[in-house]
Short mmCIF file of C-alpha atoms and ligand atoms in Angstrom, two decimals:
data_model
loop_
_atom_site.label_atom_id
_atom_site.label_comp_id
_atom_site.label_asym_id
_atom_site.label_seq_id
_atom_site.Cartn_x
_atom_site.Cartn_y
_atom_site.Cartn_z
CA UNK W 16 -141.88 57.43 83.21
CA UNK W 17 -145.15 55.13 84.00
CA UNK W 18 -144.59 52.28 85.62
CA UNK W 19 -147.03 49.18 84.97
CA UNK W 20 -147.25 46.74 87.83
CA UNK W 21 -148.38 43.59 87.01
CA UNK W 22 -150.63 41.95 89.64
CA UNK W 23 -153.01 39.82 88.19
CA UNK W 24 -152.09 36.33 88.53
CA UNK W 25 -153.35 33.46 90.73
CA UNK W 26 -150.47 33.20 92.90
CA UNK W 27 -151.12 29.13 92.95
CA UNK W 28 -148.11 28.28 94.64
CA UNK W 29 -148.73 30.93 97.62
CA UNK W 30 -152.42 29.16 98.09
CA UNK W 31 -154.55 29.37 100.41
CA UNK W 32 -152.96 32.64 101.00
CA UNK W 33 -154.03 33.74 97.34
CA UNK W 34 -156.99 31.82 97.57
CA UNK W 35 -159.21 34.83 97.76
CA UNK W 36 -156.57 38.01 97.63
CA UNK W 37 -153.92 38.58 94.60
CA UNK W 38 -150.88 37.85 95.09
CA UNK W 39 -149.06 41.13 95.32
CA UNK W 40 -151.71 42.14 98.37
CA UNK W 41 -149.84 39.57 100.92
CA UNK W 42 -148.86 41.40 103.84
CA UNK W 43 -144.91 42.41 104.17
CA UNK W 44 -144.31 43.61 107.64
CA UNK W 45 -147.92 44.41 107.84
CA UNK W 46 -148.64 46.06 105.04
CA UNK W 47 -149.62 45.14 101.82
CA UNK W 48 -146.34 44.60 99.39
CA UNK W 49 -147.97 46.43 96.63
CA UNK W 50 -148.06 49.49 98.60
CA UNK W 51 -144.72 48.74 99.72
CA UNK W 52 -143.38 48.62 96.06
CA UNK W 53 -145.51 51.86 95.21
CA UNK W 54 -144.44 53.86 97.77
CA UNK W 55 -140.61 52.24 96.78
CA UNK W 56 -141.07 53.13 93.34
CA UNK W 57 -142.50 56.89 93.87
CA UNK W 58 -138.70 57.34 96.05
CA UNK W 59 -137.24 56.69 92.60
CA UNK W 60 -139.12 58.92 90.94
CA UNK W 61 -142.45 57.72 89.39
CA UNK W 62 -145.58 59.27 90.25
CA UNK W 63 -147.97 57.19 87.53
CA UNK W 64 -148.72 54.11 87.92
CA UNK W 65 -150.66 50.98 85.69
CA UNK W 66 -151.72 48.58 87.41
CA UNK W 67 -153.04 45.53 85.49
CA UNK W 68 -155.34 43.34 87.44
CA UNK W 69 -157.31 40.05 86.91
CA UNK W 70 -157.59 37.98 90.32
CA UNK W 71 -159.66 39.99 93.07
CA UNK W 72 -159.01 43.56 91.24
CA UNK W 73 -161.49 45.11 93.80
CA UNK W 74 -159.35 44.09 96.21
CA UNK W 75 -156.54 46.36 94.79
CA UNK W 76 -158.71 49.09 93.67
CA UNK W 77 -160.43 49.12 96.99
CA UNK W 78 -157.25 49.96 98.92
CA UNK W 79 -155.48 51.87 96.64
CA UNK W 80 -158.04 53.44 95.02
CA UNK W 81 -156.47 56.33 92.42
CA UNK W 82 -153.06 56.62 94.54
CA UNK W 83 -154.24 59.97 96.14
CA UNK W 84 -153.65 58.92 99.78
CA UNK W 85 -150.17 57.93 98.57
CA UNK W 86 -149.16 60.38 96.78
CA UNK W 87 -149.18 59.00 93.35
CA UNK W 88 -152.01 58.94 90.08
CA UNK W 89 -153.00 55.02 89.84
CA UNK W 90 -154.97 53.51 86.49
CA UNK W 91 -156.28 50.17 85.94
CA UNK W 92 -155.82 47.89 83.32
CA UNK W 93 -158.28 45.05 83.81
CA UNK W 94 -158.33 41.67 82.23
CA UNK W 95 -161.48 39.40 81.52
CA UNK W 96 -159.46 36.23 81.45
CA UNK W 97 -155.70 35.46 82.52
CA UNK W 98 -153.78 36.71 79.79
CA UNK W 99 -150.04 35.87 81.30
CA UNK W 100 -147.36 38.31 81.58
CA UNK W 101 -147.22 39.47 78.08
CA UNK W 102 -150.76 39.49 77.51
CA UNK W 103 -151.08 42.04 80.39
CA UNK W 104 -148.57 44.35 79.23
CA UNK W 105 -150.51 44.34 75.73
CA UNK W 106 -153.88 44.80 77.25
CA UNK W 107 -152.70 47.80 79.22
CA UNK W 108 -151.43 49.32 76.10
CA UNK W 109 -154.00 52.46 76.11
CA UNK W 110 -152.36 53.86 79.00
CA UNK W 111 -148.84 53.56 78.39
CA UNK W 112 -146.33 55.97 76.55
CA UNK W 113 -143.30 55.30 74.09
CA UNK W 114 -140.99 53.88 77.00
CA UNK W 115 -142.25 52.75 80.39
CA UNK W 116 -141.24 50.33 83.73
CA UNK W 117 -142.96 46.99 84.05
CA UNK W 118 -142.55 45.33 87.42
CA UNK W 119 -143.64 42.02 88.58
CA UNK W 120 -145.67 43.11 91.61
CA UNK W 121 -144.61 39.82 93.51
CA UNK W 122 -141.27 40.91 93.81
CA UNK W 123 -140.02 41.50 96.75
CA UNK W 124 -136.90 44.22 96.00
CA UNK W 125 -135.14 47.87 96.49
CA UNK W 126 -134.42 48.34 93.05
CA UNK W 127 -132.56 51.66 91.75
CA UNK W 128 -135.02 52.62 88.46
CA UNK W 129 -132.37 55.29 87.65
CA UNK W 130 -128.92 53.11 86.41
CA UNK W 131 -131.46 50.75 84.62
CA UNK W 132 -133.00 53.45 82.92
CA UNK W 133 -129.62 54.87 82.16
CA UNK W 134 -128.18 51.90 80.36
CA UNK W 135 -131.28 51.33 78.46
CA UNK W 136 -130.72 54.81 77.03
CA UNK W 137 -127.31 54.30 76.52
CA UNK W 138 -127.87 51.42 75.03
CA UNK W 139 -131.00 51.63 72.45
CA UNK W 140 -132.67 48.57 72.87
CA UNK W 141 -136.16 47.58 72.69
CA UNK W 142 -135.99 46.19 76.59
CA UNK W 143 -133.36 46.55 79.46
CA UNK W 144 -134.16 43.56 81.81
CA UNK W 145 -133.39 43.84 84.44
CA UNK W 146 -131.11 40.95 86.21
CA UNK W 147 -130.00 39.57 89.49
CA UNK W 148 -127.17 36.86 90.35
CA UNK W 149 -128.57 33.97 92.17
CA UNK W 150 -126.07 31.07 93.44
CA UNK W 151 -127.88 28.13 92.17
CA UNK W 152 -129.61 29.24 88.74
CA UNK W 153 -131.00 25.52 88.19
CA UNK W 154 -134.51 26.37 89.31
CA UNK W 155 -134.79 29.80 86.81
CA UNK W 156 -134.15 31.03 83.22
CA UNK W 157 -130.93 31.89 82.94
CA UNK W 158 -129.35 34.48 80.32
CA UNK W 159 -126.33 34.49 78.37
CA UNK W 160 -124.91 37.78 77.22
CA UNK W 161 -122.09 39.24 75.01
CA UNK W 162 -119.93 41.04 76.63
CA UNK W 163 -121.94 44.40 75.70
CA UNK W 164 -124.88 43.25 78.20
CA UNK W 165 -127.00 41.82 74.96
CA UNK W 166 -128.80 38.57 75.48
CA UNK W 167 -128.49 36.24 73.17
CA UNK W 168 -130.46 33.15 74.37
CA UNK W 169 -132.31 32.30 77.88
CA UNK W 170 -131.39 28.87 79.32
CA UNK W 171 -134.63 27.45 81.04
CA UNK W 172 -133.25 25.70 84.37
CA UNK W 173 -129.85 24.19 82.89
CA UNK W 174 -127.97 22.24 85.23
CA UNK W 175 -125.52 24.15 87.70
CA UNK W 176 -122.49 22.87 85.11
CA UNK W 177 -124.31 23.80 82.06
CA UNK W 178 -125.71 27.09 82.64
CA UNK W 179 -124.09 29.86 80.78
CA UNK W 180 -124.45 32.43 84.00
CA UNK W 181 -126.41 32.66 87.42
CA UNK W 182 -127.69 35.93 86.24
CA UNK W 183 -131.71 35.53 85.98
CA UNK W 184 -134.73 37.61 85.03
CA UNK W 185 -135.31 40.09 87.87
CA UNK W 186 -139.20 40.81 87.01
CA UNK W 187 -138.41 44.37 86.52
CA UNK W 188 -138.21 45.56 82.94
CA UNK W 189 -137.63 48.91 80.75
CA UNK W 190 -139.51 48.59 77.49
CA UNK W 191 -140.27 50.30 74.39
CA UNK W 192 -144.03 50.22 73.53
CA UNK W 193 -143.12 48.83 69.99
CA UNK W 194 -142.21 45.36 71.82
CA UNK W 195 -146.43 45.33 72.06
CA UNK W 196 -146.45 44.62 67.98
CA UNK W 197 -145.04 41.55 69.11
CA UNK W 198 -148.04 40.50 71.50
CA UNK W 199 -150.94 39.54 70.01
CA UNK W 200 -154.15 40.82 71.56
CA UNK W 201 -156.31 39.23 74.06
CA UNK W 202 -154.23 35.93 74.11
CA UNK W 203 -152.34 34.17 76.82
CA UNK W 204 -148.47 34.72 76.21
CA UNK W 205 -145.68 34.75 78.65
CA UNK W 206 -143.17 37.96 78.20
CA UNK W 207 -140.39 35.23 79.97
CA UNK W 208 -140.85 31.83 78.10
CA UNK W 209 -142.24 33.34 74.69
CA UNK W 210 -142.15 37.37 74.11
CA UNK W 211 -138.53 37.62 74.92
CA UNK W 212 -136.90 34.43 73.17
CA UNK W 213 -139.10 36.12 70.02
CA UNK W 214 -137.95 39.14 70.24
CA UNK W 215 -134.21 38.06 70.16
CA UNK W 216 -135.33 35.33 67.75
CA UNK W 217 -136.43 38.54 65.46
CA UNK W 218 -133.51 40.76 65.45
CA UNK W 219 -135.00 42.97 68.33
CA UNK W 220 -132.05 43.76 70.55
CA UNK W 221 -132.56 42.55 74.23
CA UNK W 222 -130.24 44.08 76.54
CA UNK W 223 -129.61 42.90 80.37
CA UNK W 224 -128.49 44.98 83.84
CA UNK W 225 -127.89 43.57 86.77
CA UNK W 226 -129.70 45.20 89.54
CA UNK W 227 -128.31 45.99 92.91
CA UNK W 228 -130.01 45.63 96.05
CA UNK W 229 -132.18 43.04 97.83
CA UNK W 230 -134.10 41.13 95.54
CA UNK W 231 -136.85 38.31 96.62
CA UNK W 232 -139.85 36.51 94.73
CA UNK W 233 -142.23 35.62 97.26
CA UNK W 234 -144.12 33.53 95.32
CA UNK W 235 -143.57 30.76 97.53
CA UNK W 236 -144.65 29.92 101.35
CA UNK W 237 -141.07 29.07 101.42
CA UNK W 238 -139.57 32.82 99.98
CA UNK W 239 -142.85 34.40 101.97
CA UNK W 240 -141.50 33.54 104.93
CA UNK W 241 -137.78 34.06 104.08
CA UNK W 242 -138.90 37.60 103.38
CA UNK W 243 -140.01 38.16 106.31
CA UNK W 244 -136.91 36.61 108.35
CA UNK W 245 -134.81 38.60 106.12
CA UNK W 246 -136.66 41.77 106.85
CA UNK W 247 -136.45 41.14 110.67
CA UNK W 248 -133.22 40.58 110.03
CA UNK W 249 -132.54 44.29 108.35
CA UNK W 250 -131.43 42.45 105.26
CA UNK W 251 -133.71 45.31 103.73
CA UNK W 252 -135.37 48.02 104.88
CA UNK W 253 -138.99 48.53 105.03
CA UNK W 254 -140.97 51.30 107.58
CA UNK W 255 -141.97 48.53 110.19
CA UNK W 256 -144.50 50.75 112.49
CA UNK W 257 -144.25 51.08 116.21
CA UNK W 258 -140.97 51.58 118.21
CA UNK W 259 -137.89 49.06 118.51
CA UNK W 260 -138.53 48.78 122.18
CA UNK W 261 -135.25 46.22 122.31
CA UNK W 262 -132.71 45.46 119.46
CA UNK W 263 -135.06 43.44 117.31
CA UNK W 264 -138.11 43.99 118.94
CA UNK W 265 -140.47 46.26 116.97
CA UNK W 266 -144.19 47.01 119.11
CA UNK W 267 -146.82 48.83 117.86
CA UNK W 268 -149.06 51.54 119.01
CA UNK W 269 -151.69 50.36 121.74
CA UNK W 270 -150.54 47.43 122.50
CA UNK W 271 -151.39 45.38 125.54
CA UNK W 272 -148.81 42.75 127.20
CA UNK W 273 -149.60 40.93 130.05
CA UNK W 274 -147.23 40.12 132.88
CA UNK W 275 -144.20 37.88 132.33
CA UNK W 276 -144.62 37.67 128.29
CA UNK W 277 -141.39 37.31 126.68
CA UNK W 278 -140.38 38.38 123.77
CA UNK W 279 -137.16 36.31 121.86
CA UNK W 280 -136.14 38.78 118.94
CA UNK W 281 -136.53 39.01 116.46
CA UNK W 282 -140.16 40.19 116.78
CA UNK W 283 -142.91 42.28 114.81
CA UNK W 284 -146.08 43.20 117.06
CA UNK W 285 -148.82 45.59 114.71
CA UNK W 286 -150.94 48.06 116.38
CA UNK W 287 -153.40 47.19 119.42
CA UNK W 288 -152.46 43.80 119.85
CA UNK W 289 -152.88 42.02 122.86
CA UNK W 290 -150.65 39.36 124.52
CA UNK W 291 -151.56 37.12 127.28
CA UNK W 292 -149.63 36.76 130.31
CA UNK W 293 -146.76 33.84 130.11
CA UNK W 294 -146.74 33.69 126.45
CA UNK W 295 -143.79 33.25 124.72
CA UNK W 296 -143.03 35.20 121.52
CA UNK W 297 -140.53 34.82 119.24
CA UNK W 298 -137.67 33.98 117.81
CA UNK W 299 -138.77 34.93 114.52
CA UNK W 300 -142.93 36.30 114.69
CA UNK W 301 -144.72 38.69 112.89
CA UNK W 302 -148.35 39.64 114.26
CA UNK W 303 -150.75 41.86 112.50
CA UNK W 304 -152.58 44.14 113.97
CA UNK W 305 -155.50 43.97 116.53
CA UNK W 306 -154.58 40.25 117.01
CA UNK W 307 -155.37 38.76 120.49
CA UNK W 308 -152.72 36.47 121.50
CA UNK W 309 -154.06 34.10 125.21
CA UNK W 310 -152.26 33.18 127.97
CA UNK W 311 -148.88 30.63 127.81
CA UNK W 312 -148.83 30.49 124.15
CA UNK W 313 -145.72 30.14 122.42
CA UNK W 314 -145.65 31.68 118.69
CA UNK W 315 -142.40 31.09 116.70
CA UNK W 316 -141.12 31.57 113.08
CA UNK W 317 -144.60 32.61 112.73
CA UNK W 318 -146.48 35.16 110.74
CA UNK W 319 -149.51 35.90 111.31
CA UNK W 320 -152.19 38.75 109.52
CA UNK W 321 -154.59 41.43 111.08
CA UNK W 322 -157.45 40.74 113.85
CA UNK W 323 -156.50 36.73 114.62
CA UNK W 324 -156.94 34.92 117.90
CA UNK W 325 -155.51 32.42 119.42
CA UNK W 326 -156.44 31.67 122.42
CA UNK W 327 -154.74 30.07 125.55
CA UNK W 328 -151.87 27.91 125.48
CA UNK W 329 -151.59 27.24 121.65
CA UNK W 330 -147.97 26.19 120.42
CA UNK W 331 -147.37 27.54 116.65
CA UNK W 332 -143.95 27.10 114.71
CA UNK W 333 -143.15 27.71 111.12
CA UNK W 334 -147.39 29.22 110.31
CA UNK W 335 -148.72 31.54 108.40
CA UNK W 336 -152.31 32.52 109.29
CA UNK W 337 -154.18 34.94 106.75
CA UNK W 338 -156.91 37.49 107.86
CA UNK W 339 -159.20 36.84 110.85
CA UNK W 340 -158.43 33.32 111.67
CA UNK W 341 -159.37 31.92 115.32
CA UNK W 342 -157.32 29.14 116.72
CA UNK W 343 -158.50 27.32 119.85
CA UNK W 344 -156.51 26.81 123.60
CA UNK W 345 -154.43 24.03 123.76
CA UNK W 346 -153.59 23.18 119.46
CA UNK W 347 -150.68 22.52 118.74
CA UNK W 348 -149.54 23.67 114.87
CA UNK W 349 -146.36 23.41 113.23
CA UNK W 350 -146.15 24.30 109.53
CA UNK W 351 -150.37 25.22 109.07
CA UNK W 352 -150.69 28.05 106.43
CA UNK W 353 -154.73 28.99 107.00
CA UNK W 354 -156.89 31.41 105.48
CA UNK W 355 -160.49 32.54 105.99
CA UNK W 356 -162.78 32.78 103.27
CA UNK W 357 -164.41 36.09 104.14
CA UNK W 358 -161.27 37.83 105.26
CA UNK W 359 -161.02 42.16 104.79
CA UNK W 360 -157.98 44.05 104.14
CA UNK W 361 -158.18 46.97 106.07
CA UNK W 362 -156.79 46.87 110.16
P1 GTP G 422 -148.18 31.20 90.40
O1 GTP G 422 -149.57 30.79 90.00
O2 GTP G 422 -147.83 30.75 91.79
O3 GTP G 422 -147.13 30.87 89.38
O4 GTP G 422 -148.18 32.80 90.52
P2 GTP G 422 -148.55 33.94 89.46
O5 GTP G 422 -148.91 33.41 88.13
O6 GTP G 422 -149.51 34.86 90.14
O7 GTP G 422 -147.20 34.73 89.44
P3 GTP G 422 -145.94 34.67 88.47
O8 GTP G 422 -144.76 34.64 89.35
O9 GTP G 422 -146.08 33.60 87.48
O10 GTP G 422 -146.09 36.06 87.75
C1 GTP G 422 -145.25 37.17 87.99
C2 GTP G 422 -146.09 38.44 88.19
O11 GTP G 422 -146.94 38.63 87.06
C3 GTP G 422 -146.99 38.38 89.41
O12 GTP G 422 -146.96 39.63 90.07
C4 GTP G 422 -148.36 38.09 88.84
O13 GTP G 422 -149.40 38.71 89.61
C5 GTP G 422 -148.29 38.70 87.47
N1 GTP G 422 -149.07 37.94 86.51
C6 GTP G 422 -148.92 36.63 86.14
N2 GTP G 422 -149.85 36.29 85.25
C7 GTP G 422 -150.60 37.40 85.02
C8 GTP G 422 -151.73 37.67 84.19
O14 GTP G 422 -152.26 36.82 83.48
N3 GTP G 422 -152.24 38.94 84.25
C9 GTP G 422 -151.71 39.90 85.03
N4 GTP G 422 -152.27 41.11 85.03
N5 GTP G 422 -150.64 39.68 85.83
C10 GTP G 422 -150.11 38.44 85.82
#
């Protein structure tokens, strides 16, 4: 089975991150989540992948290229203006077969493909969404289902009291190609808010799974950082690079630290990174690598991408600095998310 990824939206609320880099791109543990998710999916078993694109598609197509150097056959469905969720999947319709996976590339998850997959067979329906329990459903769509897993009616953010689950849209989807009939072509529609509701609305029967596993949209400088704690945490698994010099401490290869630098897990450092002497790093920090960390600076719930500097005696809590950012001695930063306008992907 194909799966298409969907990766072509402005990722707004993760600016100035997304500013010039699509969403799905943002670094994970060092590594861009898309390739994350791809190498994730290929472990369940897919080997082709779609990949529809609109914001920055070099970017993607520069780094992945055609999936050779992971393993995997990657295509590219481009759009020439924003076509929303369900416009995508239409617009990649050329390269996809009678059933396939779609996957919003922005979430952050360990999903089993295989029981979805299953119950969608067993099942017959046109989609199997797939669906994860949240404890306060007020800020999503909710669904309501019979008690055979078919949805009858999505619930845009009722009230804790009034909504009929806390089971919501997971983002990750097995579909039948003749939902596309129901897209028209080259226009803006949302698969959540207006494909879906029409397709139940028609007769079309809509099925929902709940999904096991760690599941987290990162949409959000809020959920981008929870992420990250999460995955420090072991929440979920991801390959982190380097050793685990100390419970919680994770180095990387060609590193430098200077004398008396401590580390308060837990703690990320990428490959050749360098850390001043005195500096103070950690609880919660995630450096990318070739960053050059000064003297006596202190770097907390911090993440922070490839080939940054800060220099001496800089105090950062709660940031997130994209690509080659250079902070001066002596700033003091709590809460700055920064990005560069010419910033590279590759370390
Ligand atoms: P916000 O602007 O912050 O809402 O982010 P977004 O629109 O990029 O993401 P959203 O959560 O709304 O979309 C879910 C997934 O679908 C993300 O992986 C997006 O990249 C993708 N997506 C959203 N709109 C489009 C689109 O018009 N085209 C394509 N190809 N993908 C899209």
């Amino acid at each position: 089975m194909k799966a298409l990824l969907l990766a072509g939206g402005l990722g707004t609320r993760l600016r100035p991150l997304t500013e010039n880099l699509p969403k799905p791109m943002a670094l994970i543990g060092n590594r861009p989540w898309l390739e994350h998710l791809i190498l994730h999916l290929k472990s369940e078993g897919i080997a082709d992948f779609v990949i529809a694109v609109k914001h920055y598609p070099e970017m993607i197509r520069d780094y992945l290229g055609d999936g050779t150097s992971l393993g995997v056959r990657i295509q590219y469905a481009v759009e020439e203006t924003l076509l929303g969720t369900a416009g995508a999947i239409k617009n990649a319709q050329e390269f996809l077969d009678d059933r396939f996976l779609v996957v919003n590339a922005d979430i952050v998850h360990q999903v089993a493909i295989q029981p979805l997959l299953d119950f969608h067979l067993e099942h017959g329906g046109a989609v199997t969404i797939g669906l994860t329990e949240v404890k306060d459903p007020s800020q999503y769509g909710v669904v309501e289902q019979d008690p055979f897993g078919q949805i009858v009616r999505f619930v845009e953010k009722p009230s804790k009291e009034e909504a009929p689950s806390n089971r919501i849209n997971a983002g990750i989807y097995v579909m039948e190609k003749t939902v596309l009939e129901w897209i028209p072509k080259g226009e803006e529609v949302s698969i959540e808010r207006e494909t879906f509701p029409l397709l139940i609305e028609k007769g079309m029967r809509v099925y929902g799974k709940v999904i096991d596993g760690y599941w987290l949209d990162m949409g959000t400088k809020e959920r981008y950082r929870k992420v990250h704690w999460d995955l420090l945490e072991r929440k979920f698994r991801l390959p982190l690079g380097g050793k685990e010099e100390e419970n919680g401490i994770w180095i990387g290869e060609n590193t430098k630290i200077g004398s008396g630098v401590l580390f308060v897990p837990p703690v990320l450092i990428g490959n050749r990174v360098k850390i001043g002497d005195r500096s103070v790093i950690g609880p919660y920090a995630v450096i990318g690598d070739h960053c050059e960390i000064g003297q006596n600076v202190r770097c907390s719930e911090t993440i922070m991408w490839n080939r940054c500097r800060v220099h001496n005696a800089t105090q950062l809590k709660n940031c997130i600095f994209g690509y080659d950012l250079e902070l001066g001695s002596k700033h003091i930063l709590y809460e700055a998310v920064m990005n560069r306008w010419a910033g590279g992907l590759q370390g």
